Amino acid sequence: MWTCPKCGREFKRTNQGHYCGKAPESVDEYIELQAAEAQAYITELRKLIARCVPDVKERIAWSMPFFEKDNCSISFAVCKNHISLYIDQTIIEKMKPQLNEFAINKNAIYPTYDKALPIHVIEDIVKQCFESVRYLNL
């Protein structure tokens, strides 16, 4: 067990990422709470999602930005050296050949701050996610 020295919460993993205290209430507040290098990165990511998916709804869920429309969702969390971008695992499997520059997990990709945000790859991911749901709902 690891105990956060700031808030006293206990976690199974050492240095577990979390919010000490009250979680942000809006995506704007979430962005303001981040380090300067992360703010520019996630602001660009937020704009990209909004541009690719008109009328997407944004909110905070699990203390991170959460974007949803038509039963599809994308969320992200700021980490020390990267962003964790959470998407449907079927999209990750489908796009694996395009994701070789990222560390990936079954439901997340991890773009790092030391590289520019890969706009075209992220656009494809966002579009694939929301288009796949549209076809399932027909």
CSV table of C-alpha atoms in Angstrom, one decimal:
chain,number,residue,atom,x,y,z
A,1,MET,CA,0.0,0.0,0.0
A,2,TRP,CA,1.1,3.5,-0.8
A,3,THR,CA,-0.2,6.6,1.1
A,4,CYS,CA,-0.3,10.0,-0.7
A,5,PRO,CA,1.8,12.4,1.4
A,6,LYS,CA,-0.5,15.3,0.4
A,7,CYS,CA,-4.0,13.9,1.1
A,8,GLY,CA,-3.4,10.8,3.1
A,9,ARG,CA,-5.4,8.5,0.7
A,10,GLU,CA,-4.1,4.9,0.4
A,11,PHE,CA,-3.6,3.1,-3.0
A,12,LYS,CA,-2.4,-0.3,-4.1
A,13,ARG,CA,0.1,1.2,-6.5
A,14,THR,CA,3.0,3.4,-5.6
A,15,ASN,CA,2.6,7.0,-6.8
A,16,GLN,CA,-0.9,6.3,-8.0
A,17,GLY,CA,-2.2,9.3,-10.0
A,18,HIS,CA,-5.2,10.9,-8.3
A,19,TYR,CA,-6.7,14.2,-7.2
A,20,CYS,CA,-6.0,15.3,-3.7
A,21,GLY,CA,-9.2,16.9,-2.5
A,22,LYS,CA,-12.1,17.9,-4.6
A,23,ALA,CA,-12.2,16.8,-8.3
A,24,PRO,CA,-12.6,19.4,-11.0
A,25,GLU,CA,-16.2,20.2,-11.9
A,26,SER,CA,-15.6,21.1,-15.6
A,27,VAL,CA,-13.2,20.4,-18.4
A,28,ASP,CA,-12.0,24.0,-18.2
A,29,GLU,CA,-11.2,23.6,-14.5
A,30,TYR,CA,-9.4,20.3,-15.2
A,31,ILE,CA,-7.2,22.0,-17.9
A,32,GLU,CA,-6.4,24.9,-15.5
A,33,LEU,CA,-5.2,22.5,-12.9
A,34,GLN,CA,-2.6,20.9,-15.2
A,35,ALA,CA,1.0,21.8,-15.7
A,36,ALA,CA,1.7,24.3,-18.5
A,37,GLU,CA,3.1,21.7,-21.0
A,38,ALA,CA,0.0,19.5,-20.5
A,39,GLN,CA,-2.5,22.4,-20.8
A,40,ALA,CA,-1.5,23.2,-24.4
A,41,TYR,CA,-1.6,19.5,-25.4
A,42,ILE,CA,-5.0,18.7,-23.9
A,43,THR,CA,-6.5,22.0,-25.1
A,44,GLU,CA,-5.5,20.9,-28.6
A,45,LEU,CA,-6.9,17.4,-28.0
A,46,ARG,CA,-10.2,18.9,-26.7
A,47,LYS,CA,-10.6,21.1,-29.8
A,48,LEU,CA,-9.8,18.1,-32.1
A,49,ILE,CA,-12.5,16.0,-30.5
A,50,ALA,CA,-15.1,18.9,-30.8
A,51,ARG,CA,-14.1,19.5,-34.4
A,52,CYS,CA,-14.4,15.8,-35.4
A,53,VAL,CA,-17.6,15.1,-33.5
A,54,PRO,CA,-20.1,18.0,-33.7
A,55,ASP,CA,-22.5,18.2,-30.7
A,56,VAL,CA,-20.3,16.0,-28.6
A,57,LYS,CA,-21.1,16.4,-24.9
A,58,GLU,CA,-18.3,17.0,-22.5
A,59,ARG,CA,-18.2,16.5,-18.7
A,60,ILE,CA,-16.0,15.3,-15.9
A,61,ALA,CA,-16.3,11.6,-15.0
A,62,TRP,CA,-13.9,9.7,-12.8
A,63,SER,CA,-12.1,13.1,-12.3
A,64,MET,CA,-11.1,13.4,-16.0
A,65,PRO,CA,-12.6,14.9,-19.2
A,66,PHE,CA,-15.2,12.6,-20.7
A,67,PHE,CA,-16.7,13.2,-24.2
A,68,GLU,CA,-19.8,11.3,-25.3
A,69,LYS,CA,-22.3,11.1,-28.1
A,70,ASP,CA,-24.7,8.3,-29.2
A,71,ASN,CA,-23.4,5.8,-26.6
A,72,CYS,CA,-19.8,6.3,-27.5
A,73,SER,CA,-17.2,7.9,-25.3
A,74,ILE,CA,-13.6,9.1,-25.2
A,75,SER,CA,-11.9,10.3,-22.2
A,76,PHE,CA,-8.4,11.3,-21.2
A,77,ALA,CA,-6.2,11.9,-18.2
A,78,VAL,CA,-3.1,13.9,-17.8
A,79,CYS,CA,-0.1,11.9,-16.4
A,80,LYS,CA,3.4,13.1,-15.7
A,81,ASN,CA,5.0,12.3,-19.1
A,82,HIS,CA,2.0,11.4,-21.3
A,83,ILE,CA,-1.8,11.6,-21.7
A,84,SER,CA,-3.9,8.5,-21.3
A,85,LEU,CA,-6.5,8.5,-24.0
A,86,TYR,CA,-9.2,6.0,-23.3
A,87,ILE,CA,-11.2,4.6,-26.2
A,88,ASP,CA,-13.0,1.4,-27.1
A,89,GLN,CA,-10.7,-1.6,-27.4
A,90,THR,CA,-12.1,-2.7,-30.7
A,91,ILE,CA,-10.9,0.6,-32.2
A,92,ILE,CA,-7.4,0.0,-30.8
A,93,GLU,CA,-7.3,-3.4,-32.3
A,94,LYS,CA,-8.6,-2.2,-35.6
A,95,MET,CA,-6.0,0.7,-35.8
A,96,LYS,CA,-3.0,-1.1,-34.2
A,97,PRO,CA,-0.8,-0.8,-37.3
A,98,GLN,CA,-1.2,3.0,-37.1
A,99,LEU,CA,-0.4,3.1,-33.4
A,100,ASN,CA,3.1,1.7,-33.4
A,101,GLU,CA,4.5,5.0,-32.2
A,102,PHE,CA,2.5,4.8,-29.0
A,103,ALA,CA,2.5,2.7,-25.9
A,104,ILE,CA,-0.9,1.1,-25.9
A,105,ASN,CA,-3.1,-0.9,-23.6
A,106,LYS,CA,-6.3,-2.8,-24.3
A,107,ASN,CA,-8.4,0.4,-24.0
A,108,ALA,CA,-5.9,3.2,-24.0
A,109,ILE,CA,-3.1,4.9,-26.0
A,110,TYR,CA,-0.4,7.0,-24.4
A,111,PRO,CA,0.8,10.0,-26.5
A,112,THR,CA,3.8,11.6,-24.8
A,113,TYR,CA,4.5,15.3,-24.3
A,114,ASP,CA,8.0,15.0,-25.9
A,115,LYS,CA,6.3,14.6,-29.4
A,116,ALA,CA,3.8,16.8,-31.1
A,117,LEU,CA,0.2,15.6,-30.8
A,118,PRO,CA,-0.3,13.2,-33.8
A,119,ILE,CA,-3.3,15.1,-35.2
A,120,HIS,CA,-4.1,12.8,-38.1
A,121,VAL,CA,-3.9,9.6,-36.0
A,122,ILE,CA,-6.0,11.0,-33.2
A,123,GLU,CA,-8.6,12.3,-35.7
A,124,ASP,CA,-8.9,8.8,-37.2
A,125,ILE,CA,-9.3,7.3,-33.8
A,126,VAL,CA,-12.0,9.8,-32.8
A,127,LYS,CA,-13.9,9.4,-36.1
A,128,GLN,CA,-13.6,5.6,-36.0
A,129,CYS,CA,-15.0,5.5,-32.5
A,130,PHE,CA,-18.0,7.6,-33.1
A,131,GLU,CA,-18.7,6.3,-36.6
A,132,SER,CA,-18.7,2.7,-35.4
A,133,VAL,CA,-21.4,3.4,-32.9
A,134,ARG,CA,-23.5,5.2,-35.5
A,135,TYR,CA,-23.5,2.1,-37.7
A,136,LEU,CA,-24.4,-0.1,-34.8
A,137,ASN,CA,-27.5,2.1,-34.1
A,138,LEU,CA,-28.9,1.9,-37.6
